[in-house]
Short mmCIF file of C-alpha atoms in Angstrom, two decimals:
data_model
loop_
_atom_site.label_atom_id
_atom_site.label_comp_id
_atom_site.label_asym_id
_atom_site.label_seq_id
_atom_site.Cartn_x
_atom_site.Cartn_y
_atom_site.Cartn_z
CA MET A 1 -4.01 -23.28 18.29
CA SER A 2 -6.23 -22.50 21.32
CA CYS A 3 -5.05 -20.91 24.55
CA SER A 4 -5.00 -24.23 26.44
CA GLU A 5 -3.22 -26.14 23.65
CA SER A 6 -0.45 -23.62 23.42
CA LEU A 7 0.04 -23.47 27.17
CA SER A 8 1.10 -27.09 27.23
CA ALA A 9 3.35 -26.53 24.24
CA ALA A 10 5.16 -23.53 25.76
CA ALA A 11 8.50 -24.33 27.36
CA ALA A 12 10.87 -22.42 29.61
CA THR A 13 13.80 -21.30 27.54
CA GLU A 14 16.01 -19.59 30.01
CA THR A 15 19.36 -21.31 29.51
CA CYS A 16 21.60 -22.30 26.69
CA ALA A 17 22.46 -25.94 26.26
CA ALA A 18 25.53 -26.90 28.23
CA ALA A 19 28.24 -29.13 26.85
CA PRO A 20 30.36 -31.02 29.40
CA ASN A 21 32.94 -28.20 29.50
CA GLY A 22 30.72 -25.16 29.02
CA PRO A 23 27.93 -23.76 26.84
CA ALA A 24 27.52 -25.18 23.33
CA LEU A 25 26.34 -21.94 21.76
CA GLU A 26 25.95 -18.24 22.39
CA LEU A 27 22.64 -16.71 21.43
CA LEU A 28 22.83 -13.68 19.16
CA THR A 29 19.17 -12.59 19.27
CA GLY A 30 16.68 -11.04 21.57
CA SER A 31 17.50 -11.33 25.22
CA ALA A 32 19.86 -8.39 25.64
CA PRO A 33 18.13 -5.03 25.65
CA ASP A 34 18.81 -3.16 22.47
CA ALA A 35 20.64 0.04 23.35
CA ARG A 36 19.07 1.89 20.41
CA HIS A 37 15.64 1.77 22.01
CA ALA A 38 15.10 4.53 24.55
CA SER A 39 11.92 3.11 26.04
CA HIS A 40 11.72 0.22 28.51
CA TYR A 41 8.49 -0.76 26.77
CA GLU A 42 10.32 -1.39 23.49
CA ARG A 43 13.08 -3.67 24.78
CA SER A 44 11.96 -7.10 23.76
CA GLN A 45 13.17 -9.88 26.03
CA ILE A 46 12.07 -12.55 23.61
CA PRO A 47 14.55 -13.87 21.06
CA ILE A 48 12.95 -13.36 17.68
CA ALA A 49 14.63 -13.89 14.35
CA ARG A 50 13.91 -13.13 10.72
CA ALA A 51 14.67 -15.66 8.00
CA GLY A 52 18.36 -15.42 7.18
CA ASP A 53 19.40 -14.03 10.58
CA ALA A 54 22.35 -15.50 12.46
CA ILE A 55 20.77 -16.63 15.73
CA ALA A 56 23.67 -18.22 17.60
CA ARG A 57 27.45 -18.56 17.60
CA VAL A 58 28.68 -22.15 17.73
CA LEU A 59 31.03 -22.76 20.65
CA ASP A 60 31.00 -26.55 20.75
CA PRO A 61 29.87 -28.07 17.43
CA ALA A 62 29.70 -31.57 18.87
CA ALA A 63 27.09 -30.58 21.45
CA ILE A 64 24.63 -28.83 19.14
CA ARG A 65 21.54 -30.33 17.53
CA LEU A 66 19.71 -28.34 14.88
CA GLY A 67 15.93 -28.36 15.05
CA PRO A 68 13.31 -27.09 12.58
CA ASN A 69 13.99 -23.93 10.56
CA THR A 70 17.73 -23.78 11.33
CA GLU A 71 20.96 -24.61 9.57
CA LEU A 72 24.67 -24.03 10.08
CA SER A 73 26.42 -21.21 8.21
CA GLU A 74 28.86 -22.19 5.48
CA ASP A 75 31.84 -21.87 7.83
CA GLY A 76 30.01 -23.82 10.52
CA LYS A 77 30.51 -21.07 13.08
CA GLN A 78 26.96 -19.76 13.31
CA VAL A 79 23.42 -21.11 13.41
CA MET A 80 21.15 -19.45 10.84
CA ALA A 81 17.36 -19.06 10.88
CA LEU A 82 15.62 -20.48 7.81
CA ALA A 83 12.28 -18.92 8.76
CA SER A 84 11.03 -15.99 10.82
CA GLY A 85 9.91 -16.83 14.33
CA GLN A 86 10.78 -17.27 17.95
CA VAL A 87 14.18 -18.76 18.71
CA ARG A 88 13.89 -21.71 21.12
CA TRP A 89 16.48 -23.96 22.67
CA ARG A 90 16.42 -26.89 25.05
CA ASP A 91 18.86 -29.64 25.95
CA GLY A 92 21.33 -28.78 23.21
CA ARG A 93 18.70 -28.39 20.52
CA ILE A 94 18.00 -25.04 18.86
CA TRP A 95 15.09 -24.26 16.56
CA VAL A 96 12.87 -21.46 15.28
CA GLU A 97 9.18 -21.71 16.02
CA ASP A 98 6.71 -19.96 13.77
CA VAL A 99 4.20 -19.23 16.53
CA LEU A 100 5.19 -16.91 19.36
CA VAL A 101 3.73 -18.03 22.69
CA ILE A 102 3.85 -15.73 25.72
CA ALA A 103 3.09 -17.69 28.86
CA GLY A 104 2.04 -14.65 30.90
CA ASP A 105 1.39 -10.99 30.28
CA VAL A 106 3.00 -8.69 27.78
CA ASP A 107 4.74 -6.44 30.27
CA PHE A 108 8.24 -5.34 31.21
CA SER A 109 9.39 -8.95 31.35
CA THR A 110 8.65 -9.44 27.67
CA GLY A 111 8.74 -5.93 26.27
CA SER A 112 6.63 -4.99 23.27
CA ILE A 113 6.28 -7.61 20.56
CA ASP A 114 6.76 -7.37 16.81
CA PHE A 115 6.43 -10.82 15.25
CA ALA A 116 5.95 -11.85 11.65
CA GLN A 117 3.68 -14.82 12.42
CA ASP A 118 0.88 -15.74 14.86
CA VAL A 119 1.11 -14.70 18.50
CA ILE A 120 -0.59 -16.32 21.50
CA ILE A 121 -0.60 -14.43 24.80
CA HIS A 122 -1.84 -16.39 27.79
CA GLY A 123 -2.07 -13.37 30.01
CA SER A 124 -2.99 -9.82 29.16
CA VAL A 125 -1.44 -6.95 27.29
CA LEU A 126 -0.74 -4.28 29.84
CA ASP A 127 -0.91 -0.49 29.54
CA LEU A 128 1.33 1.21 26.99
CA PHE A 129 2.76 -1.99 25.49
CA LYS A 130 2.53 -2.82 21.80
CA VAL A 131 1.92 -6.12 20.11
CA LYS A 132 2.21 -6.42 16.36
CA SER A 133 1.79 -9.59 14.33
CA GLY A 134 1.91 -10.45 10.67
CA GLY A 135 -0.70 -13.14 11.40
CA THR A 136 -3.34 -13.73 14.06
CA ILE A 137 -3.12 -12.59 17.67
CA ARG A 138 -4.91 -14.52 20.40
CA VAL A 139 -4.99 -12.91 23.86
CA CYS A 140 -6.42 -15.17 26.54
CA GLY A 141 -6.68 -12.32 29.05
CA ALA A 142 -7.44 -8.68 28.40
CA ILE A 143 -6.02 -5.81 26.44
CA GLU A 144 -5.63 -2.69 28.49
CA ALA A 145 -4.46 0.74 27.30
CA ALA A 146 -2.18 -0.91 24.79
CA GLU A 147 -1.75 -0.97 21.05
CA VAL A 148 -2.36 -4.30 19.35
CA HIS A 149 -2.15 -4.80 15.63
CA ALA A 150 -2.88 -8.09 13.84
CA MET A 151 -2.67 -8.40 10.07
CA ALA A 152 -5.20 -11.24 10.25
CA ASP A 153 -7.61 -11.86 13.18
CA LEU A 154 -7.54 -10.64 16.76
CA PHE A 155 -9.25 -12.74 19.44
CA VAL A 156 -9.46 -11.48 23.01
CA GLY A 157 -10.70 -13.82 25.73
CA GLN A 158 -11.60 -11.07 28.15
CA ALA A 159 -12.11 -7.33 27.72
CA ILE A 160 -10.55 -4.67 25.61
CA ALA A 161 -10.48 -1.92 28.23
CA GLY A 162 -8.62 0.84 26.52
CA LYS A 163 -8.86 3.57 29.20
CA GLU A 164 -9.26 6.04 26.31
CA LYS A 165 -5.75 5.24 25.08
CA GLY A 166 -5.99 1.68 23.82
CA ARG A 167 -6.09 0.89 20.12
CA CYS A 168 -6.70 -2.45 18.46
CA VAL A 169 -6.47 -3.09 14.74
CA ALA A 170 -7.25 -6.32 12.89
CA GLY A 171 -6.86 -6.83 9.17
CA GLN A 172 -9.74 -9.27 9.32
CA ASN A 173 -12.05 -10.08 12.27
CA LEU A 174 -11.91 -8.96 15.87
CA GLN A 175 -13.60 -10.65 18.80
CA ALA A 176 -13.68 -9.77 22.51
CA LYS A 177 -15.83 -10.29 25.57
CA HIS A 178 -16.50 -6.60 25.87
CA ILE A 179 -15.02 -3.37 24.59
CA SER A 180 -14.80 -0.09 26.47
CA ASN A 181 -12.98 3.20 26.01
CA ALA A 182 -11.01 1.93 23.07
CA SER A 183 -10.39 2.63 19.42
CA ILE A 184 -11.10 -0.45 17.28
CA GLU A 185 -10.55 -0.98 13.61
CA ALA A 186 -11.19 -4.21 11.71
CA GLY A 187 -11.26 -5.05 8.02
CA GLY A 188 -13.93 -7.68 8.73
CA ASP A 189 -16.45 -8.19 11.54
CA VAL A 190 -16.26 -6.98 15.12
CA THR A 191 -17.98 -9.17 17.70
CA ALA A 192 -18.38 -8.41 21.40
CA GLU A 193 -20.15 -10.77 23.75
CA THR A 194 -21.53 -8.47 26.41
CA GLU A 195 -21.04 -4.77 25.72
CA VAL A 196 -19.49 -2.05 23.61
CA SER A 197 -19.27 1.32 25.32
CA HIS A 198 -17.46 4.64 25.01
CA SER A 199 -15.53 3.46 22.01
CA ARG A 200 -14.83 4.28 18.40
CA ILE A 201 -15.44 1.26 16.18
CA ILE A 202 -14.69 1.08 12.48
CA CYS A 203 -15.35 -2.19 10.72
CA GLY A 204 -15.43 -3.27 7.11
CA GLY A 205 -17.92 -5.99 8.00
CA ALA A 206 -20.64 -6.11 10.65
CA LEU A 207 -20.60 -5.13 14.32
CA ARG A 208 -22.35 -7.62 16.60
CA VAL A 209 -22.94 -7.29 20.33
CA GLU A 210 -24.51 -10.63 20.88
CA HIS A 211 -25.79 -10.49 24.44
CA GLY A 212 -25.56 -6.89 25.48
CA ALA A 213 -25.58 -3.18 24.86
CA LEU A 214 -23.98 -0.91 22.34
CA LEU A 215 -23.87 2.55 23.84
CA ALA A 216 -22.05 5.86 24.05
CA SER A 217 -19.96 4.97 21.02
CA HIS A 218 -19.36 6.09 17.46
CA VAL A 219 -19.65 3.14 15.11
CA THR A 220 -18.98 2.99 11.38
CA ALA A 221 -19.89 -0.48 10.10
CA THR A 222 -20.10 -1.18 6.40
CA GLY A 223 -21.84 -4.52 6.93
CA GLY A 224 -24.54 -3.52 9.40
CA VAL A 225 -25.04 -3.69 13.17
CA ARG A 226 -26.82 -6.13 15.47
CA CYS A 227 -27.13 -5.80 19.26
CA ARG A 228 -29.52 -6.44 22.14
CA ILE A 229 -29.71 -2.88 23.40
CA LEU A 230 -28.81 0.18 21.37
CA GLY A 231 -28.15 3.47 23.14
CA SER A 232 -28.54 4.40 26.76
CA PRO A 233 -31.50 5.59 28.87
CA ALA A 234 -29.06 8.10 30.39
CA GLY A 235 -28.78 9.61 26.94
CA ALA A 236 -25.03 9.30 26.35
CA GLU A 237 -24.43 10.06 22.69
CA THR A 238 -24.47 7.06 20.37
CA LEU A 239 -23.87 7.49 16.65
CA ILE A 240 -24.24 4.50 14.32
CA GLU A 241 -23.17 4.81 10.69
CA VAL A 242 -24.00 1.88 8.45
CA GLY A 243 -23.11 1.21 4.81
CA ILE A 244 -20.39 3.82 5.01
CA ASP A 245 -16.77 2.85 4.55
CA ASP A 246 -14.47 4.94 6.66
CA GLY A 247 -11.43 3.47 4.93
CA LEU A 248 -12.59 4.64 1.52
CA ARG A 249 -13.42 8.04 2.91
CA ARG A 250 -9.91 8.34 4.41
CA MET A 251 -8.29 6.97 1.25
CA TYR A 252 -10.01 9.59 -0.88
CA ALA A 253 -9.28 12.41 1.60
CA GLN A 254 -5.61 11.47 1.47
CA LEU A 255 -5.47 11.31 -2.31
CA ALA A 256 -7.96 14.03 -3.22
CA SER A 257 -5.80 17.11 -2.89
CA LYS A 258 -2.88 15.56 -4.80
CA PHE A 259 -5.27 14.22 -7.44
CA GLU A 260 -6.86 17.63 -7.93
CA ALA A 261 -3.50 19.41 -8.02
CA ASP A 262 -2.23 16.91 -10.60
CA GLN A 263 -5.33 17.35 -12.74
CA LYS A 264 -4.83 21.13 -12.72
CA GLN A 265 -1.19 20.69 -13.69
CA ILE A 266 -2.08 18.35 -16.54
CA THR A 267 -4.69 20.74 -17.87
CA LYS A 268 -2.29 23.68 -17.62
CA VAL A 269 0.43 21.83 -19.53
CA ARG A 270 -1.89 20.67 -22.25
CA GLN A 271 -3.39 24.14 -22.63
CA THR A 272 0.04 25.81 -22.71
CA VAL A 273 2.11 23.39 -24.72
CA GLU A 274 -0.29 21.98 -27.26
CA PRO A 275 -0.93 25.30 -29.06
CA LEU A 276 2.86 25.74 -29.28
CA MET A 277 3.17 22.34 -30.90
CA ARG A 278 1.09 23.58 -33.79
CA ASN A 279 3.69 26.25 -34.56
CA GLN A 280 6.97 24.53 -33.78
CA LYS A 281 8.98 26.59 -36.23
CA ALA A 282 8.57 29.56 -33.90
CA LEU A 283 10.15 27.66 -31.00
CA THR A 284 13.83 27.66 -30.13
CA ALA A 285 15.60 24.34 -29.57
CA ALA A 286 15.54 24.94 -25.81
CA GLN A 287 11.79 25.63 -25.89
CA LYS A 288 11.20 22.43 -27.82
CA GLU A 289 13.15 20.43 -25.24
CA THR A 290 11.18 22.07 -22.41
CA ALA A 291 7.91 21.35 -24.20
CA THR A 292 8.92 17.68 -24.50
CA GLU A 293 9.70 17.53 -20.78
CA LEU A 294 6.35 19.12 -19.86
CA LEU A 295 4.38 16.79 -22.10
CA PHE A 296 6.15 13.82 -20.62
CA ARG A 297 5.43 14.99 -17.07
CA ALA A 298 1.75 15.49 -17.92
CA SER A 299 1.63 11.98 -19.33
CA GLU A 300 3.24 10.54 -16.16
CA LEU A 301 0.75 12.39 -13.95
CA GLU A 302 -2.15 11.09 -16.02
CA ASP A 303 -0.91 7.50 -15.66
CA GLU A 304 -0.46 7.95 -11.91
CA ASN A 305 -3.95 9.39 -11.53
CA LYS A 306 -5.40 6.52 -13.54
CA ARG A 307 -3.78 4.10 -11.08
CA VAL A 308 -5.15 6.07 -8.11
CA LEU A 309 -8.65 6.07 -9.58
CA ALA A 310 -8.44 2.36 -10.33
CA SER A 311 -7.58 1.61 -6.70
CA LEU A 312 -10.39 3.86 -5.47
CA ARG A 313 -12.83 2.21 -7.87
CA THR A 314 -11.80 -1.27 -6.75
CA ARG A 315 -12.25 -0.28 -3.11
CA SER A 316 -15.60 1.36 -3.86
CA GLU A 317 -16.88 -1.78 -5.63
CA GLU A 318 -15.63 -3.95 -2.81
CA VAL A 319 -17.45 -1.74 -0.28
CA ASP A 320 -20.66 -1.99 -2.30
CA SER A 321 -20.43 -5.77 -2.23
CA ARG A 322 -19.97 -5.82 1.58
CA SER A 323 -22.42 -3.09 2.39
CA LYS A 324 -25.54 -4.06 4.37
CA LEU A 325 -27.87 -1.21 5.19
CA GLU A 326 -29.47 -2.62 8.31
CA ILE A 327 -29.43 -2.25 12.09
CA VAL A 328 -31.15 -4.94 14.14
CA VAL A 329 -31.89 -4.36 17.82
CA ASP A 330 -33.17 -7.42 19.64
CA ASP A 331 -34.35 -5.88 22.90
CA THR A 332 -34.41 -2.08 23.35
CA LEU A 333 -33.78 0.82 21.01
CA CYS A 334 -33.21 3.89 23.19
CA ALA A 335 -34.31 7.42 22.38
CA GLY A 336 -31.58 9.78 21.26
CA VAL A 337 -29.54 7.30 19.22
CA ARG A 338 -28.34 8.89 15.96
CA ILE A 339 -28.54 6.70 12.90
CA ARG A 340 -26.79 7.38 9.61
CA PHE A 341 -27.10 5.65 6.29
CA PRO A 342 -25.43 7.08 3.14
CA GLY A 343 -27.13 10.45 2.61
CA LEU A 344 -29.60 10.10 5.52
CA GLU A 345 -29.57 10.78 9.24
CA ALA A 346 -32.18 10.46 11.95
CA THR A 347 -32.39 10.66 15.72
CA ILE A 348 -34.61 8.04 17.33
CA PRO A 349 -37.44 10.05 18.90
CA GLY A 350 -38.59 7.62 21.56
CA THR A 351 -37.52 4.37 23.21
CA MET A 352 -38.87 1.29 21.43
CA ARG A 353 -39.14 -2.35 22.41
CA GLY A 354 -37.44 -4.80 20.07
CA PRO A 355 -36.85 -6.75 18.08
CA VAL A 356 -36.71 -3.90 15.56
CA ARG A 357 -35.01 -3.40 12.27
CA ILE A 358 -33.80 0.01 11.07
CA VAL A 359 -33.29 0.53 7.34
CA PRO A 360 -33.32 3.33 4.77
CA GLY A 361 -36.72 3.53 3.10
CA GLY A 362 -39.37 6.02 2.06
CA THR A 363 -39.64 7.04 -1.58
CA SER A 364 -37.05 8.37 -4.01
CA GLY A 365 -38.63 11.78 -3.67
CA GLU A 366 -38.75 11.58 0.10
CA PRO A 367 -36.17 9.15 1.48
CA ARG A 368 -36.59 8.27 5.15
CA ILE A 369 -35.06 6.11 7.81
CA VAL A 370 -37.62 3.53 8.81
CA VAL A 371 -37.96 1.49 12.00
CA GLY A 372 -40.01 -1.68 11.85
CA SER A 373 -40.78 -4.54 14.21
CA VAL A 374 -39.10 -7.76 13.12
CA GLY A 375 -41.65 -10.37 12.17
CA ARG A 376 -44.60 -7.94 12.05
CA ALA A 377 -45.44 -6.92 8.51
CA GLY A 378 -46.77 -3.40 8.07
CA SER A 379 -45.23 -2.15 11.32
CA ALA A 380 -42.60 0.01 9.65
CA MET A 381 -42.58 3.56 10.94
CA PRO A 382 -40.57 6.36 9.31
CA VAL A 383 -38.71 8.60 11.73
CA PRO A 384 -37.98 12.31 11.09
CA THR A 385 -35.00 12.16 8.72
CA ARG A 386 -32.45 14.73 7.61
CA ILE A 387 -30.71 14.61 4.24
CA ILE A 388 -26.97 14.83 4.79
CA THR A 389 -24.20 15.34 2.27
CA ASP A 390 -20.79 13.83 2.37
CA ALA A 391 -19.15 16.24 -0.04
CA ALA A 392 -15.91 14.28 -0.34
CA MET A 393 -17.65 10.99 -1.15
CA GLU A 394 -20.02 12.64 -3.62
CA LYS A 395 -17.06 14.20 -5.38
CA LEU A 396 -15.33 10.84 -5.52
CA GLN A 397 -18.40 9.16 -7.02
CA ARG A 398 -18.62 11.94 -9.61
CA ILE A 399 -14.97 11.55 -10.60
CA LEU A 400 -15.30 7.78 -10.82
CA ALA A 401 -18.39 8.12 -12.99
CA GLU A 402 -16.65 10.64 -15.30
CA GLN A 403 -13.67 8.36 -15.77
CA LEU A 404 -15.77 5.38 -16.86
CA MET B 1 17.24 -5.41 -25.24
CA ARG B 2 20.36 -3.20 -25.08
CA VAL B 3 19.82 0.46 -25.83
CA LEU B 4 22.29 3.34 -26.07
CA LEU B 5 20.94 6.84 -25.39
CA VAL B 6 23.01 9.71 -26.80
CA ASP B 7 21.87 13.19 -25.73
CA ASP B 8 23.61 16.05 -23.93
CA SER B 9 20.51 16.58 -21.76
CA ARG B 10 20.24 14.14 -18.84
CA THR B 11 16.55 15.01 -18.47
CA MET B 12 15.94 14.00 -22.06
CA ARG B 13 17.84 10.72 -21.54
CA ASN B 14 15.69 10.00 -18.46
CA ILE B 15 12.51 10.67 -20.42
CA GLN B 16 13.67 8.35 -23.20
CA LYS B 17 14.57 5.70 -20.63
CA LYS B 18 11.11 5.75 -19.08
CA VAL B 19 9.45 5.56 -22.47
CA VAL B 20 11.65 2.73 -23.74
CA GLU B 21 11.20 0.75 -20.49
CA GLN B 22 7.54 0.38 -21.37
CA LEU B 23 8.60 -1.84 -24.27
CA GLY B 24 10.02 -4.47 -21.94
CA ALA B 25 13.20 -5.40 -20.12
CA VAL B 26 15.97 -3.06 -21.23
CA GLN B 27 19.62 -2.55 -20.36
CA PHE B 28 20.62 1.08 -20.89
CA SER B 29 23.92 2.77 -21.68
CA GLU B 30 24.25 6.55 -21.98
CA ALA B 31 26.50 9.13 -23.55
CA GLY B 32 26.47 12.93 -23.44
CA ASP B 33 27.98 13.54 -26.88
CA GLY B 34 29.14 11.78 -30.04
CA LEU B 35 32.71 11.13 -28.89
CA GLU B 36 31.54 9.57 -25.63
CA ALA B 37 29.08 7.45 -27.60
CA LEU B 38 31.87 6.05 -29.79
CA SER B 39 33.85 5.14 -26.65
CA VAL B 40 30.84 3.41 -25.15
CA ILE B 41 30.24 1.46 -28.36
CA ALA B 42 33.90 0.44 -28.64
CA ALA B 43 34.01 -0.69 -25.01
CA SER B 44 30.77 -2.62 -25.16
CA PRO B 45 31.23 -6.41 -25.31
CA GLN B 46 27.95 -6.81 -27.22
CA SER B 47 26.37 -4.68 -29.91
CA PHE B 48 23.35 -2.54 -29.12
CA ASP B 49 19.87 -3.40 -30.27
CA LEU B 50 18.94 0.28 -30.67
CA ILE B 51 20.64 3.68 -30.46
CA LEU B 52 18.76 6.96 -29.95
CA ILE B 53 20.77 9.99 -31.02
CA ASP B 54 20.30 13.71 -30.51
CA TRP B 55 21.59 16.01 -33.26
CA ASN B 56 22.94 19.07 -31.46
CA MET B 57 25.61 17.98 -29.01
CA PRO B 58 29.04 19.32 -28.04
CA ASN B 59 32.33 17.66 -29.18
CA MET B 60 30.65 15.58 -31.89
CA ASP B 61 27.12 16.14 -33.12
CA GLY B 62 24.59 13.41 -33.86
CA HIS B 63 24.89 13.62 -37.63
CA SER B 64 28.67 13.03 -37.49
CA LEU B 65 28.14 10.23 -35.01
CA VAL B 66 25.73 8.46 -37.35
CA ILE B 67 28.27 8.65 -40.20
CA ARG B 68 31.01 7.21 -37.98
CA ILE B 69 28.79 4.38 -36.69
CA ARG B 70 27.69 3.45 -40.21
CA GLU B 71 31.32 3.17 -41.37
CA LYS B 72 31.54 -0.10 -39.46
CA ASP B 73 27.98 -1.03 -38.57
CA LYS B 74 25.22 -1.08 -41.16
CA ILE B 75 22.82 -3.07 -39.03
CA THR B 76 22.13 -1.51 -35.62
CA PRO B 77 18.90 0.53 -35.78
CA LEU B 78 19.55 4.25 -35.26
CA ILE B 79 16.81 6.77 -34.46
CA MET B 80 17.53 10.50 -34.49
CA VAL B 81 15.61 12.27 -31.69
CA THR B 82 16.08 15.98 -32.25
CA THR B 83 14.69 19.51 -32.39
CA GLU B 84 15.90 19.80 -36.01
CA ALA B 85 12.61 19.74 -37.89
CA GLU B 86 13.46 21.06 -41.33
CA LYS B 87 12.96 18.71 -44.24
CA GLN B 88 16.56 19.17 -45.40
CA ARG B 89 17.85 18.01 -42.04
CA VAL B 90 15.67 14.93 -42.10
CA ILE B 91 17.00 14.05 -45.54
CA GLU B 92 20.60 14.55 -44.39
CA ALA B 93 20.04 12.27 -41.44
CA LEU B 94 18.44 9.55 -43.55
CA LYS B 95 21.28 9.78 -46.05
CA ALA B 96 23.78 9.45 -43.21
CA GLY B 97 22.10 6.22 -42.24
CA VAL B 98 19.43 6.70 -39.56
CA ASN B 99 16.48 4.33 -39.71
CA ASN B 100 13.94 6.75 -38.27
CA TYR B 101 13.51 10.31 -37.07
CA VAL B 102 11.59 11.81 -34.10
CA ILE B 103 11.17 15.57 -33.75
CA LYS B 104 11.08 17.26 -30.36
CA PRO B 105 8.74 18.04 -28.74
CA PHE B 106 7.31 14.52 -28.88
CA THR B 107 4.79 12.70 -26.77
CA PRO B 108 5.74 9.39 -25.15
CA ASP B 109 3.34 7.59 -27.50
CA GLN B 110 5.01 9.10 -30.56
CA LEU B 111 8.47 7.93 -29.47
CA THR B 112 7.19 4.48 -28.56
CA GLU B 113 5.48 4.11 -31.91
CA ARG B 114 8.64 5.11 -33.82
CA ILE B 115 10.78 2.69 -31.84
CA ARG B 116 8.32 -0.16 -32.37
CA THR B 117 8.12 0.50 -36.11
CA THR B 118 11.90 0.65 -36.42
CA LEU B 119 12.47 -2.58 -34.51
CA GLU B 120 9.75 -4.41 -36.42
CA LYS B 121 11.26 -3.38 -39.74
CA ARG B 122 14.66 -4.48 -38.50
CA LYS B 123 13.28 -7.85 -37.46
CA ALA B 124 11.54 -8.31 -40.80
CA ALA B 125 14.73 -7.50 -42.69
CA ALA B 126 16.85 -9.92 -40.64
#
């Protein structure tokens, strides 16, 4: 649903339906501030229900009409939600809608949002508010210094202007007009129309700045980068990492110390217990029981580590399939930009006119980062390149290779 | 599958539970000694598909328990899981009526293999 389509579908839902002698039902969800929440930002003013929730008490059964995703409780005294969504009511009819539409901004009038399905926000998301969706989030305005988290896609009609506090996460793709001073994470592609500046971008796919500059930012993009201008003549630091998966790096960092500790424990048990097993007659009954317990624990740890390695291997293979070791700059590549491919790093020595393509190259004995003009064969120029080591990732690759 | 675990060590019962669960959907009952095991068996509406029994337990040991079970039940598979490793003990247990014998310390694979063999033989005999 687009922004304009949903605007016509949104309805005011301020009042309960009135029967001739009074209200027909009493809402049980959403509008009253929840006393448990200390922060004004958290108090959601929007009635939201989960499947199975009681959403209203029936006061006048004759005056109620049940709409989609609702039913009466067995005793007929409550209205129950059959699906998760926003509770709506109008003219005696109550229903649960599976798209949450906010007609204006996410601000103190709405509170922060946590919704299982898609969310459409016609205004902006203001400072310090949070929006979380189990589906796609579409913001027609801007996202300021807020936290927005979509399990699927995040589309922003205007800017993401994070003021160094804002954070946006999309399970799949993220799109905005421009991005500044924000932290962005997307499982898929990140696309900005006019500019990306002073931001931290992590994407599992490609980063594209279609009509503008990418500058003063730290970018980690597994699927490559394309922009019009890369870097800044003023020399603000720009670091572009391509073909590197930050998620895998973090996953391994999280698991590595436990994995290594478990491996040590397993080795210790096997080295201690197994010799004893060869001379069981010398063991007391209690020692035999303890030996059994230790062997079992070692076996459990081995199984757990196998599962961990399997998930790391799957992620590693998935990264390899998405990885595109390429940066394309259509207009200007500025001096001072730092480029990183797996194992290689270079700083662009001088400003170059585009379109240019930056890739890892050289020979196996002397790998280099190479900059070449697009469409001009033989124009590739190696730039002074440093070999860099990512100790954690190299260790992971070694472990994965050993386990094969 | 309904399994009764008889061992005075809760840790050992938990280990056996985790191993047996790998064989499929299982409903467990537990007892800490032979007398408690007889109560559990008597109170159970259905017979067990398998009973794992430790030898050295307070109140009534595993060997005595096997004899008492076999007085009325010749069919339910019984596996002795014990630290008693001497040949004479194994023979005593088999004479009492156990179907198989596992000596502690055991690895999970060893216990699984013994259980599988016992159940397969039971199925073939049925």
